[in-house]
Amino acid sequence: MADNLPSEFDVVVIGTGLPESIIAAACSRSGQRVLHVDSRSYYGGNWASFSFSGLLSWLKEHQENSDIVNECPPWQEKILENEEAIALSRKDKTIQHVEVFCYARYEKYLFTINYVHDFLFTCLQKKPAVRIYMALVATSLLDMLKIDLVTKLLYSRGLLIDLLIKSNVSRYAEFKNITRILAFREGRVEQVPCSRADVFNSKQLTMVEKRMLMKFLTFCMEYEEHPDEYKAYEEITFYEYLKTQKLTPNLQYFVLHSIAMTSETASSTIDGLRATKNFLHCLGRYGNTPFLFPLYGQGELPQCFCRMCAVFGGIYCLRHLVQCLVVDKESGKCKAVIDQFGQRIISKHFLVEDSYFSENTCSHVQYRQISRAVLITDRSVLKTDSDQQISILTVPAEEPGAFAVRVIELCSSTMTCMKGTYLVHLTCTSSKTAREDLEPVVQKLFTPYTEKEIENEEVEKPRLLWALYFNMRDSSDVSRNSYNDLPSNVYVCSGPDCALGNDNAVKQAEALFQQICPNEDFCPPPPNPEDIILDGDSLQPEASESSAIPEANSETPRESANLRNPEEPSE
Amino acid sequence: MDEDVLTTLKILIIGESGVGKSSLLLRFTDDTFDPELAATIGVDFKVKTISVDGNKAKLAIWDTAGQERFRTLTPSYYRGAQGVILVYDVTRRDTFVKLDNWLNELETYCTRNDIVNMLVGNKIDKENREVDRNEGLKFARKHSMLFIEASAKTCDGVQCAFEELVEKIIQTPGLWESENQNKGVKLTHREEGQGGGACGGYCSVL
């Protein structure tokens, strides 16, 4: 590290997950001096997306129990008499029960590189708990993979989309529409018709059903204006309410699980109507479904906000450990941090992501868990003419006490997997370990790859080439008061929650930003660099005349949705 | 989009802190030079159109936003770039030695392998040169990069560096012609309505 860090800031942000990154961007944009650090070597914390080799190092870190303790000068001696220290954790304990399975060794999938071999070998020797059925052999092509630790979608009218547009951070990212909403019913995967046109063209619905569904969805769009139609049902669940409506069981199922995305027991009538309206409201803004997915994976989003922070002067340091927070005994406020080099960095506000707190600080905190599975498969769960479908499927819980499983299937146009394969993400609230929670669903939808089957008669289910299971800590619902002894100028950010959208991260970021910078605007749009386009041919300054009006002039009628600068290079 | 603009290109400027990346950028786009330019703040990217061999190209040239200072450029910075300007300071050998790291980083994060690289030795106006022109040339040849020495201060070689880079990109049609094949959605204030109208057709207002 050539440069020394400055020793004074206004805000120190520890952790580069989505909420932290949004706050860092907002503070930097408001003129605060921001230091943004992460002890990891990558951006995003538990919001990151990994290439295959990146994932392997991540696995190593979480499977081997070796404490990667850097040699840090002891901080204890740097604490003065009138100070106390809150030691931070050195090891991430948010990931548990990691299991990797590999089924394919098939040349078509080009899994042929030695490091994967070596890695798996080490796992076999060192960690019998890691069950590996076959050695995975991979090429660097695998590095096209972008494996999200959490997979979320953006509601096309959700808070995150609004924020991205408002702050112009949207210029750093591109998205793909989710193309299909799927449902799993009676052992079969089928497409759910959403938009009016979909319903109209649907072959699986009868004429009568189409009319019923149209009528019901149109009502949901403006249900608030007709309280008399649902008032009587406010006390019951949405599931019960749907039964009272003129809907066939087929339609009730679609509305409950695929549109409102809730379960038989989870939502009241009002919650269900609200969710349905929200879904419909988001339809058609960017495509046929309410959702967008970021190209190259969810991990891009924190980075986009980090760039915004850096553009306004925020300083970035990865692989940078903060050893402790220094608290002034008299005022009870945090005044500095001490980093891995023993450097004392003074600041006014300290934002710390939950996983950085030590067990001492979190001893009373109750965490929930998220169960995750990531699969690589050879075909889509529902084949159509196009192999470039991006789908979301909700599989309802089978037994009471379990949770519905959300399945997101990504194709290669999302730039997260290789052509000819699909990357499938499963997510649910944990009741057991990730594999126990999710394997039943995996078995329903997929069949493990075996070499023998190759020229067998039509295999119906997609074949599973590779699978990863793990549990992630969900700190989203933790009240600040459950952490022990936090000074008032230390703010806590949570890791990812289990919800489909990103609203929780945005809400959290905005609330904390308002505490740090009261009365400041949250991420106002920065001046647009494209407002100044210089014409190389005529070097006179008035060249700006031809260019200062990009908004009105330069938008081609049918260019994809571009904020101000449609010609900005895009992948 | 201007009718006569052939293509829009994303160009990155990378290299160690203090080698003059922002100065090169500002010299090229605004024809200004500020010897006191502090560490990069507020420069995101700049846009300029240039003509090369009668072809007009619009360049969006992205600065590092200072994130390279502690080796923490975001991988997303590299996405979709067609050209890279890799800068070192001819008066600081350490910035030349670190070029290998930058090439590694490029290889790791660039989404395509036919991307055009240009090596620029900056600050040739200064007298205390530590890196010989031939060394730069040799390094560039070894890694199949274009090479030029320049000075953002005196303007030497700056225009040329960008022109040559663009020329080479345009000579590599696969690099910019395929741009529309996998276009993602860019977010906008405007309503798209391509998916059967806003609200999927259920909105009674529309």
mmCIF file of N, CA, C and O in Angstrom, chain A residues 3 43 157 165 171-172 175-176 194-196 199 217 222 280 283-286 296 300 303 307 310-311 315-316 318 413 415 529-530 534 536-537 554-555 559 561-563 567 569-571, chain B residues 1 8 10 29-30 41-42 44-45 47-49 51 56 62-63 65 67 69-70 72 74-77 79-80 179 182-189 191-193 197 199-202 204:
data_model
loop_
_atom_site.group_PDB
_atom_site.id
_atom_site.type_symbol
_atom_site.label_atom_id
_atom_site.label_comp_id
_atom_site.label_asym_id
_atom_site.label_seq_id
_atom_site.Cartn_x
_atom_site.Cartn_y
_atom_site.Cartn_z
ATOM 1 N N ASP A 3 0.118 4.467 -0.446
ATOM 2 C CA ASP A 3 -0.388 5.666 0.190
ATOM 3 C C ASP A 3 -0.771 5.407 1.633
ATOM 4 O O ASP A 3 -1.200 4.332 1.982
ATOM 5 N N TYR A 43 -15.791 -6.432 -3.230
ATOM 6 C CA TYR A 43 -16.894 -5.548 -2.868
ATOM 7 C C TYR A 43 -18.162 -6.350 -2.583
ATOM 8 O O TYR A 43 -18.391 -7.380 -3.191
ATOM 9 N N ARG A 157 -40.932 -0.657 -10.173
ATOM 10 C CA ARG A 157 -41.270 0.614 -9.533
ATOM 11 C C ARG A 157 -40.915 0.580 -8.055
ATOM 12 O O ARG A 157 -41.523 1.265 -7.237
ATOM 13 N N ILE A 165 -32.396 5.763 -10.424
ATOM 14 C CA ILE A 165 -32.707 6.773 -11.441
ATOM 15 C C ILE A 165 -32.466 8.166 -10.888
ATOM 16 O O ILE A 165 -31.804 8.996 -11.514
ATOM 17 N N ARG A 171 -26.532 4.899 -14.364
ATOM 18 C CA ARG A 171 -25.660 4.901 -15.535
ATOM 19 C C ARG A 171 -24.544 3.865 -15.422
ATOM 20 O O ARG A 171 -23.889 3.546 -16.398
ATOM 21 N N TYR A 172 -24.323 3.343 -14.225
ATOM 22 C CA TYR A 172 -23.264 2.351 -14.062
ATOM 23 C C TYR A 172 -23.757 0.922 -14.222
ATOM 24 O O TYR A 172 -22.982 -0.006 -14.035
ATOM 25 N N PHE A 175 -29.590 -3.790 -17.018
ATOM 26 C CA PHE A 175 -30.495 -4.789 -16.462
ATOM 27 C C PHE A 175 -31.108 -5.639 -17.558
ATOM 28 O O PHE A 175 -31.106 -5.275 -18.719
ATOM 29 N N LYS A 176 -31.654 -6.768 -17.132
ATOM 30 C CA LYS A 176 -32.459 -7.592 -18.022
ATOM 31 C C LYS A 176 -33.819 -7.758 -17.385
ATOM 32 O O LYS A 176 -33.939 -7.833 -16.169
ATOM 33 N N CYS A 194 -49.540 -12.899 -16.948
ATOM 34 C CA CYS A 194 -49.563 -11.711 -16.081
ATOM 35 C C CYS A 194 -50.260 -10.531 -16.735
ATOM 36 O O CYS A 194 -51.306 -10.097 -16.301
ATOM 37 N N SER A 195 -49.653 -10.012 -17.777
ATOM 38 C CA SER A 195 -50.220 -8.808 -18.379
ATOM 39 C C SER A 195 -51.534 -9.164 -19.061
ATOM 40 O O SER A 195 -51.845 -10.328 -19.280
ATOM 41 N N ARG A 196 -52.261 -8.165 -19.400
ATOM 42 C CA ARG A 196 -53.545 -8.373 -20.077
ATOM 43 C C ARG A 196 -53.353 -9.176 -21.349
ATOM 44 O O ARG A 196 -54.110 -10.102 -21.649
ATOM 45 N N VAL A 199 -52.748 -12.817 -20.552
ATOM 46 C CA VAL A 199 -53.971 -13.509 -20.171
ATOM 47 C C VAL A 199 -54.785 -13.814 -21.423
ATOM 48 O O VAL A 199 -55.275 -14.917 -21.628
ATOM 49 N N LEU A 217 -58.079 -8.910 -11.553
ATOM 50 C CA LEU A 217 -56.843 -8.117 -11.540
ATOM 51 C C LEU A 217 -57.142 -6.635 -11.761
ATOM 52 O O LEU A 217 -56.505 -5.769 -11.160
ATOM 53 N N GLU A 222 -57.276 -1.126 -8.437
ATOM 54 C CA GLU A 222 -57.909 0.025 -7.775
ATOM 55 C C GLU A 222 -58.758 -0.413 -6.586
ATOM 56 O O GLU A 222 -59.801 0.169 -6.322
ATOM 57 N N LEU A 280 -48.916 -5.661 -10.173
ATOM 58 C CA LEU A 280 -49.522 -5.184 -11.415
ATOM 59 C C LEU A 280 -49.003 -3.800 -11.784
ATOM 60 O O LEU A 280 -48.796 -3.481 -12.955
ATOM 61 N N LEU A 283 -45.824 -3.936 -13.645
ATOM 62 C CA LEU A 283 -45.854 -4.583 -14.962
ATOM 63 C C LEU A 283 -45.693 -3.553 -16.067
ATOM 64 O O LEU A 283 -46.210 -2.453 -15.974
ATOM 65 N N GLY A 284 -44.989 -3.943 -17.096
ATOM 66 C CA GLY A 284 -45.017 -3.136 -18.306
ATOM 67 C C GLY A 284 -44.107 -1.932 -18.306
ATOM 68 O O GLY A 284 -43.952 -1.273 -19.316
ATOM 69 N N ARG A 285 -43.495 -1.612 -17.180
ATOM 70 C CA ARG A 285 -42.628 -0.443 -17.223
ATOM 71 C C ARG A 285 -41.409 -0.729 -18.085
ATOM 72 O O ARG A 285 -40.997 0.076 -18.896
ATOM 73 N N TYR A 286 -40.796 -1.879 -17.843
ATOM 74 C CA TYR A 286 -39.645 -2.244 -18.663
ATOM 75 C C TYR A 286 -39.884 -3.517 -19.455
ATOM 76 O O TYR A 286 -39.058 -3.917 -20.246
ATOM 77 N N TYR A 296 -24.603 -9.188 -14.976
ATOM 78 C CA TYR A 296 -23.424 -9.581 -14.195
ATOM 79 C C TYR A 296 -23.746 -9.833 -12.723
ATOM 80 O O TYR A 296 -22.852 -10.015 -11.919
ATOM 81 N N GLU A 300 -23.209 -6.277 -8.644
ATOM 82 C CA GLU A 300 -22.883 -5.022 -9.328
ATOM 83 C C GLU A 300 -23.439 -3.819 -8.576
ATOM 84 O O GLU A 300 -22.859 -2.736 -8.623
ATOM 85 N N GLN A 303 -21.409 -1.995 -5.937
ATOM 86 C CA GLN A 303 -20.271 -1.358 -6.606
ATOM 87 C C GLN A 303 -20.654 -0.055 -7.286
ATOM 88 O O GLN A 303 -19.868 0.894 -7.348
ATOM 89 N N ARG A 307 -18.922 3.505 -6.591
ATOM 90 C CA ARG A 307 -18.302 4.381 -7.580
ATOM 91 C C ARG A 307 -18.806 5.818 -7.401
ATOM 92 O O ARG A 307 -18.039 6.771 -7.435
ATOM 93 N N ALA A 310 -17.027 7.335 -4.644
ATOM 94 C CA ALA A 310 -15.649 7.670 -5.005
ATOM 95 C C ALA A 310 -15.587 8.895 -5.904
ATOM 96 O O ALA A 310 -14.698 9.740 -5.773
ATOM 97 N N VAL A 311 -16.547 9.008 -6.820
ATOM 98 C CA VAL A 311 -16.554 10.158 -7.718
ATOM 99 C C VAL A 311 -16.637 11.457 -6.910
ATOM 100 O O VAL A 311 -16.055 12.471 -7.272
ATOM 101 N N ILE A 315 -13.039 7.618 -0.091
ATOM 102 C CA ILE A 315 -11.813 6.840 -0.228
ATOM 103 C C ILE A 315 -12.109 5.377 0.035
ATOM 104 O O ILE A 315 -12.799 5.035 0.995
ATOM 105 N N TYR A 316 -11.591 4.525 -0.833
ATOM 106 C CA TYR A 316 -11.899 3.100 -0.784
ATOM 107 C C TYR A 316 -10.706 2.252 -0.411
ATOM 108 O O TYR A 316 -9.611 2.469 -0.907
ATOM 109 N N LEU A 318 -10.175 -1.939 0.264
ATOM 110 C CA LEU A 318 -10.577 -3.314 0.544
ATOM 111 C C LEU A 318 -9.445 -3.980 1.318
ATOM 112 O O LEU A 318 -8.388 -3.393 1.487
ATOM 113 N N SER A 413 -27.854 -14.722 -21.179
ATOM 114 C CA SER A 413 -27.903 -13.300 -21.540
ATOM 115 C C SER A 413 -27.834 -12.388 -20.321
ATOM 116 O O SER A 413 -27.658 -11.186 -20.456
ATOM 117 N N MET A 415 -25.428 -12.562 -18.413
ATOM 118 C CA MET A 415 -23.977 -12.521 -18.218
ATOM 119 C C MET A 415 -23.578 -13.133 -16.880
ATOM 120 O O MET A 415 -22.607 -12.723 -16.273
ATOM 121 N N PRO A 529 -22.130 14.377 -16.692
ATOM 122 C CA PRO A 529 -20.930 14.646 -17.494
ATOM 123 C C PRO A 529 -21.263 14.803 -18.963
ATOM 124 O O PRO A 529 -20.543 15.471 -19.705
ATOM 125 N N GLU A 530 -22.340 14.219 -19.388
ATOM 126 C CA GLU A 530 -22.670 14.297 -20.810
ATOM 127 C C GLU A 530 -23.271 15.638 -21.189
ATOM 128 O O GLU A 530 -23.500 15.904 -22.357
ATOM 129 N N LEU A 534 -17.772 17.681 -25.965
ATOM 130 C CA LEU A 534 -16.892 18.524 -26.749
ATOM 131 C C LEU A 534 -16.768 17.952 -28.142
ATOM 132 O O LEU A 534 -16.575 16.763 -28.323
ATOM 133 N N GLY A 536 -14.745 17.365 -31.245
ATOM 134 C CA GLY A 536 -13.330 17.348 -31.590
ATOM 135 C C GLY A 536 -13.024 18.043 -32.901
ATOM 136 O O GLY A 536 -11.905 18.468 -33.144
ATOM 137 N N ASP A 537 -14.012 18.158 -33.764
ATOM 138 C CA ASP A 537 -13.741 18.748 -35.077
ATOM 139 C C ASP A 537 -13.612 20.252 -35.002
ATOM 140 O O ASP A 537 -12.723 20.861 -35.586
ATOM 141 N N SER A 554 -30.977 13.720 -28.339
ATOM 142 C CA SER A 554 -30.199 12.558 -28.708
ATOM 143 C C SER A 554 -30.927 11.239 -28.477
ATOM 144 O O SER A 554 -30.387 10.197 -28.703
ATOM 145 N N GLU A 555 -32.122 11.315 -28.021
ATOM 146 C CA GLU A 555 -32.787 10.057 -27.771
ATOM 147 C C GLU A 555 -33.419 9.525 -29.045
ATOM 148 O O GLU A 555 -34.312 10.117 -29.612
ATOM 149 N N GLU A 559 -34.363 3.300 -28.956
ATOM 150 C CA GLU A 559 -33.196 2.808 -28.223
ATOM 151 C C GLU A 559 -33.697 2.323 -26.886
ATOM 152 O O GLU A 559 -34.689 2.795 -26.367
ATOM 153 N N ALA A 561 -34.241 1.783 -22.998
ATOM 154 C CA ALA A 561 -34.469 2.831 -22.029
ATOM 155 C C ALA A 561 -33.185 3.397 -21.463
ATOM 156 O O ALA A 561 -32.506 2.763 -20.686
ATOM 157 N N ASN A 562 -32.869 4.589 -21.824
ATOM 158 C CA ASN A 562 -31.600 5.151 -21.439
ATOM 159 C C ASN A 562 -31.801 6.443 -20.717
ATOM 160 O O ASN A 562 -32.551 7.295 -21.156
ATOM 161 N N LEU A 563 -31.122 6.599 -19.622
ATOM 162 C CA LEU A 563 -31.276 7.822 -18.877
ATOM 163 C C LEU A 563 -30.387 8.884 -19.471
ATOM 164 O O LEU A 563 -29.186 8.821 -19.352
ATOM 165 N N GLU A 567 -26.591 6.978 -25.891
ATOM 166 C CA GLU A 567 -25.481 6.403 -26.651
ATOM 167 C C GLU A 567 -24.322 6.016 -25.770
ATOM 168 O O GLU A 567 -23.286 5.609 -26.230
ATOM 169 N N PRO A 569 -21.868 3.956 -23.983
ATOM 170 C CA PRO A 569 -21.517 2.602 -24.379
ATOM 171 C C PRO A 569 -22.138 1.618 -23.418
ATOM 172 O O PRO A 569 -22.110 1.811 -22.222
ATOM 173 N N SER A 570 -22.684 0.622 -23.971
ATOM 174 C CA SER A 570 -23.319 -0.341 -23.107
ATOM 175 C C SER A 570 -22.940 -1.717 -23.583
ATOM 176 O O SER A 570 -22.721 -1.933 -24.758
ATOM 177 N N GLU A 571 -22.842 -2.565 -22.682
ATOM 178 C CA GLU A 571 -22.405 -3.929 -23.040
ATOM 179 C C GLU A 571 -23.397 -4.571 -23.978
ATOM 180 O O GLU A 571 -24.557 -4.619 -23.704
ATOM 181 N N MET B 1 -29.341 10.149 -31.138
ATOM 182 C CA MET B 1 -27.947 9.927 -31.540
ATOM 183 C C MET B 1 -27.684 10.652 -32.844
ATOM 184 O O MET B 1 -28.491 10.613 -33.765
ATOM 185 N N THR B 8 -20.383 4.395 -30.453
ATOM 186 C CA THR B 8 -19.998 4.956 -29.166
ATOM 187 C C THR B 8 -19.102 3.952 -28.459
ATOM 188 O O THR B 8 -19.407 2.770 -28.428
ATOM 189 N N LYS B 10 -16.607 2.821 -25.114
ATOM 190 C CA LYS B 10 -16.247 3.026 -23.711
ATOM 191 C C LYS B 10 -14.739 2.827 -23.579
ATOM 192 O O LYS B 10 -14.210 1.759 -23.890
ATOM 193 N N THR B 29 -10.161 16.098 -23.400
ATOM 194 C CA THR B 29 -11.562 16.478 -23.596
ATOM 195 C C THR B 29 -11.786 17.983 -23.493
ATOM 196 O O THR B 29 -12.568 18.541 -24.241
ATOM 197 N N ASP B 30 -11.099 18.624 -22.570
ATOM 198 C CA ASP B 30 -11.370 20.052 -22.344
ATOM 199 C C ASP B 30 -10.224 20.937 -22.784
ATOM 200 O O ASP B 30 -10.300 22.155 -22.710
ATOM 201 N N ILE B 41 -11.271 13.943 -7.830
ATOM 202 C CA ILE B 41 -12.573 14.071 -7.177
ATOM 203 C C ILE B 41 -13.569 14.575 -8.204
ATOM 204 O O ILE B 41 -13.295 15.512 -8.939
ATOM 205 N N GLY B 42 -14.682 13.942 -8.270
ATOM 206 C CA GLY B 42 -15.767 14.456 -9.085
ATOM 207 C C GLY B 42 -15.673 14.180 -10.571
ATOM 208 O O GLY B 42 -16.537 14.576 -11.319
ATOM 209 N N ASP B 44 -16.163 11.635 -13.311
ATOM 210 C CA ASP B 44 -16.790 10.338 -13.500
ATOM 211 C C ASP B 44 -16.373 9.814 -14.867
ATOM 212 O O ASP B 44 -15.507 8.968 -14.994
ATOM 213 N N PHE B 45 -16.987 10.373 -15.895
ATOM 214 C CA PHE B 45 -16.497 10.117 -17.238
ATOM 215 C C PHE B 45 -16.738 11.349 -18.073
ATOM 216 O O PHE B 45 -17.513 12.216 -17.716
ATOM 217 N N VAL B 47 -17.190 12.889 -22.213
ATOM 218 C CA VAL B 47 -17.605 12.461 -23.534
ATOM 219 C C VAL B 47 -17.030 13.393 -24.582
ATOM 220 O O VAL B 47 -16.987 14.604 -24.393
ATOM 221 N N LYS B 48 -16.535 12.809 -25.642
ATOM 222 C CA LYS B 48 -16.031 13.635 -26.739
ATOM 223 C C LYS B 48 -16.163 12.857 -28.029
ATOM 224 O O LYS B 48 -15.941 11.648 -28.058
ATOM 225 N N THR B 49 -16.535 13.557 -29.080
ATOM 226 C CA THR B 49 -16.580 12.880 -30.374
ATOM 227 C C THR B 49 -15.306 13.198 -31.135
ATOM 228 O O THR B 49 -14.808 14.322 -31.100
ATOM 229 N N SER B 51 -13.077 12.313 -35.001
ATOM 230 C CA SER B 51 -13.117 11.701 -36.323
ATOM 231 C C SER B 51 -11.809 10.987 -36.570
ATOM 232 O O SER B 51 -10.740 11.555 -36.389
ATOM 233 N N LYS B 56 -16.756 9.017 -37.557
ATOM 234 C CA LYS B 56 -16.958 9.751 -36.322
ATOM 235 C C LYS B 56 -17.281 8.776 -35.194
ATOM 236 O O LYS B 56 -18.158 7.936 -35.334
ATOM 237 N N TRP B 62 -13.772 6.970 -19.223
ATOM 238 C CA TRP B 62 -14.058 6.802 -17.793
ATOM 239 C C TRP B 62 -12.790 6.951 -16.979
ATOM 240 O O TRP B 62 -11.785 6.300 -17.219
ATOM 241 N N ASP B 63 -12.878 7.811 -16.000
ATOM 242 C CA ASP B 63 -11.776 7.968 -15.056
ATOM 243 C C ASP B 63 -11.974 6.968 -13.906
ATOM 244 O O ASP B 63 -13.057 6.429 -13.717
ATOM 245 N N ALA B 65 -12.041 7.518 -10.762
ATOM 246 C CA ALA B 65 -12.651 8.125 -9.578
ATOM 247 C C ALA B 65 -11.763 7.947 -8.343
ATOM 248 O O ALA B 65 -12.249 7.954 -7.223
ATOM 249 N N GLN B 67 -10.420 5.412 -7.235
ATOM 250 C CA GLN B 67 -10.543 4.134 -6.522
ATOM 251 C C GLN B 67 -9.304 3.254 -6.664
ATOM 252 O O GLN B 67 -9.177 2.258 -5.968
ATOM 253 N N ARG B 69 -6.444 4.110 -5.847
ATOM 254 C CA ARG B 69 -5.442 4.548 -4.890
ATOM 255 C C ARG B 69 -5.031 3.444 -3.939
ATOM 256 O O ARG B 69 -3.872 3.280 -3.615
ATOM 257 N N PHE B 70 -5.983 2.679 -3.489
ATOM 258 C CA PHE B 70 -5.659 1.565 -2.609
ATOM 259 C C PHE B 70 -5.997 0.243 -3.289
ATOM 260 O O PHE B 70 -6.444 -0.692 -2.674
ATOM 261 N N THR B 72 -8.401 -0.625 -5.305
ATOM 262 C CA THR B 72 -9.765 -1.064 -5.064
ATOM 263 C C THR B 72 -10.718 -0.591 -6.145
ATOM 264 O O THR B 72 -11.830 -0.162 -5.865
ATOM 265 N N THR B 74 -13.539 -0.958 -8.730
ATOM 266 C CA THR B 74 -14.630 -1.934 -8.759
ATOM 267 C C THR B 74 -14.572 -2.714 -10.062
ATOM 268 O O THR B 74 -14.376 -2.125 -11.124
ATOM 269 N N PRO B 75 -14.769 -4.025 -9.998
ATOM 270 C CA PRO B 75 -14.814 -4.816 -11.234
ATOM 271 C C PRO B 75 -15.820 -4.249 -12.220
ATOM 272 O O PRO B 75 -15.611 -4.322 -13.434
ATOM 273 N N SER B 76 -16.889 -3.673 -11.725
ATOM 274 C CA SER B 76 -17.921 -3.188 -12.644
ATOM 275 C C SER B 76 -17.402 -2.048 -13.523
ATOM 276 O O SER B 76 -17.942 -1.789 -14.590
ATOM 277 N N TYR B 77 -16.346 -1.381 -13.080
ATOM 278 C CA TYR B 77 -15.736 -0.321 -13.873
ATOM 279 C C TYR B 77 -15.299 -0.840 -15.240
ATOM 280 O O TYR B 77 -15.367 -0.146 -16.252
ATOM 281 N N ARG B 79 -16.550 -3.303 -17.049
ATOM 282 C CA ARG B 79 -17.548 -3.943 -17.896
ATOM 283 C C ARG B 79 -17.765 -3.212 -19.208
ATOM 284 O O ARG B 79 -18.031 -2.021 -19.213
ATOM 285 N N GLY B 80 -17.691 -3.981 -20.262
ATOM 286 C CA GLY B 80 -18.092 -3.468 -21.557
ATOM 287 C C GLY B 80 -17.145 -2.473 -22.190
ATOM 288 O O GLY B 80 -17.505 -1.821 -23.168
ATOM 289 N N GLU B 179 -22.287 -4.639 -30.605
ATOM 290 C CA GLU B 179 -22.753 -3.988 -29.397
ATOM 291 C C GLU B 179 -24.236 -4.157 -29.104
ATOM 292 O O GLU B 179 -24.666 -4.121 -27.973
ATOM 293 N N ASN B 182 -26.503 -8.010 -27.150
ATOM 294 C CA ASN B 182 -27.043 -8.325 -25.830
ATOM 295 C C ASN B 182 -27.193 -7.044 -25.026
ATOM 296 O O ASN B 182 -26.509 -6.803 -24.065
ATOM 297 N N LYS B 183 -28.081 -6.225 -25.507
ATOM 298 C CA LYS B 183 -28.224 -4.958 -24.855
ATOM 299 C C LYS B 183 -29.095 -5.103 -23.618
ATOM 300 O O LYS B 183 -30.163 -5.676 -23.662
ATOM 301 N N GLY B 184 -28.594 -4.587 -22.539
ATOM 302 C CA GLY B 184 -29.402 -4.611 -21.329
ATOM 303 C C GLY B 184 -30.323 -3.411 -21.315
ATOM 304 O O GLY B 184 -30.230 -2.513 -22.142
ATOM 305 N N VAL B 185 -31.195 -3.400 -20.358
ATOM 306 C CA VAL B 185 -32.086 -2.267 -20.172
ATOM 307 C C VAL B 185 -31.362 -1.218 -19.355
ATOM 308 O O VAL B 185 -30.733 -1.524 -18.352
ATOM 309 N N LYS B 186 -31.407 0.015 -19.835
ATOM 310 C CA LYS B 186 -30.908 1.132 -19.041
ATOM 311 C C LYS B 186 -32.111 1.783 -18.378
ATOM 312 O O LYS B 186 -33.157 1.917 -18.991
ATOM 313 N N LEU B 187 -31.952 2.191 -17.154
ATOM 314 C CA LEU B 187 -33.104 2.757 -16.463
ATOM 315 C C LEU B 187 -33.329 4.197 -16.885
ATOM 316 O O LEU B 187 -32.401 4.907 -17.212
ATOM 317 N N THR B 188 -34.555 4.598 -16.837
ATOM 318 C CA THR B 188 -34.890 5.911 -17.332
ATOM 319 C C THR B 188 -36.115 6.456 -16.626
ATOM 320 O O THR B 188 -36.874 5.725 -16.017
ATOM 321 N N HIS B 189 -36.284 7.736 -16.726
ATOM 322 C CA HIS B 189 -37.498 8.341 -16.190
ATOM 323 C C HIS B 189 -38.683 8.051 -17.096
ATOM 324 O O HIS B 189 -39.814 8.107 -16.683
ATOM 325 N N GLU B 191 -41.334 6.163 -19.497
ATOM 326 C CA GLU B 191 -42.043 4.885 -19.430
ATOM 327 C C GLU B 191 -41.689 4.105 -20.679
ATOM 328 O O GLU B 191 -41.620 4.649 -21.769
ATOM 329 N N GLU B 192 -41.473 2.848 -20.492
ATOM 330 C CA GLU B 192 -41.104 2.023 -21.625
ATOM 331 C C GLU B 192 -42.317 1.537 -22.405
ATOM 332 O O GLU B 192 -42.452 1.739 -23.595
ATOM 333 N N GLY B 193 -43.166 0.854 -21.673
ATOM 334 C CA GLY B 193 -44.408 0.436 -22.284
ATOM 335 C C GLY B 193 -44.290 -0.619 -23.362
ATOM 336 O O GLY B 193 -45.233 -0.898 -24.070
ATOM 337 N N GLY B 197 -47.865 -2.253 -22.416
ATOM 338 C CA GLY B 197 -48.377 -1.048 -21.789
ATOM 339 C C GLY B 197 -48.125 -1.018 -20.307
ATOM 340 O O GLY B 197 -47.906 -2.045 -19.684
ATOM 341 N N CYS B 199 -48.571 -1.000 -16.408
ATOM 342 C CA CYS B 199 -49.433 -1.792 -15.556
ATOM 343 C C CYS B 199 -49.947 -3.024 -16.280
ATOM 344 O O CYS B 199 -50.985 -3.581 -15.914
ATOM 345 N N GLY B 200 -49.253 -3.444 -17.298
ATOM 346 C CA GLY B 200 -49.655 -4.645 -18.007
ATOM 347 C C GLY B 200 -51.048 -4.535 -18.601
ATOM 348 O O GLY B 200 -51.688 -5.527 -18.914
ATOM 349 N N GLY B 201 -51.517 -3.323 -18.764
ATOM 350 C CA GLY B 201 -52.815 -3.148 -19.387
ATOM 351 C C GLY B 201 -53.977 -3.076 -18.411
ATOM 352 O O GLY B 201 -55.120 -2.936 -18.812
ATOM 353 N N TYR B 202 -53.660 -3.157 -17.104
ATOM 354 C CA TYR B 202 -54.754 -3.151 -16.132
ATOM 355 C C TYR B 202 -55.098 -1.765 -15.626
ATOM 356 O O TYR B 202 -56.088 -1.564 -14.950
ATOM 357 N N SER B 204 -56.584 1.576 -15.437
ATOM 358 C CA SER B 204 -57.718 2.167 -16.137
ATOM 359 C C SER B 204 -57.394 3.588 -16.577
ATOM 360 O O SER B 204 -58.026 4.128 -17.461
#
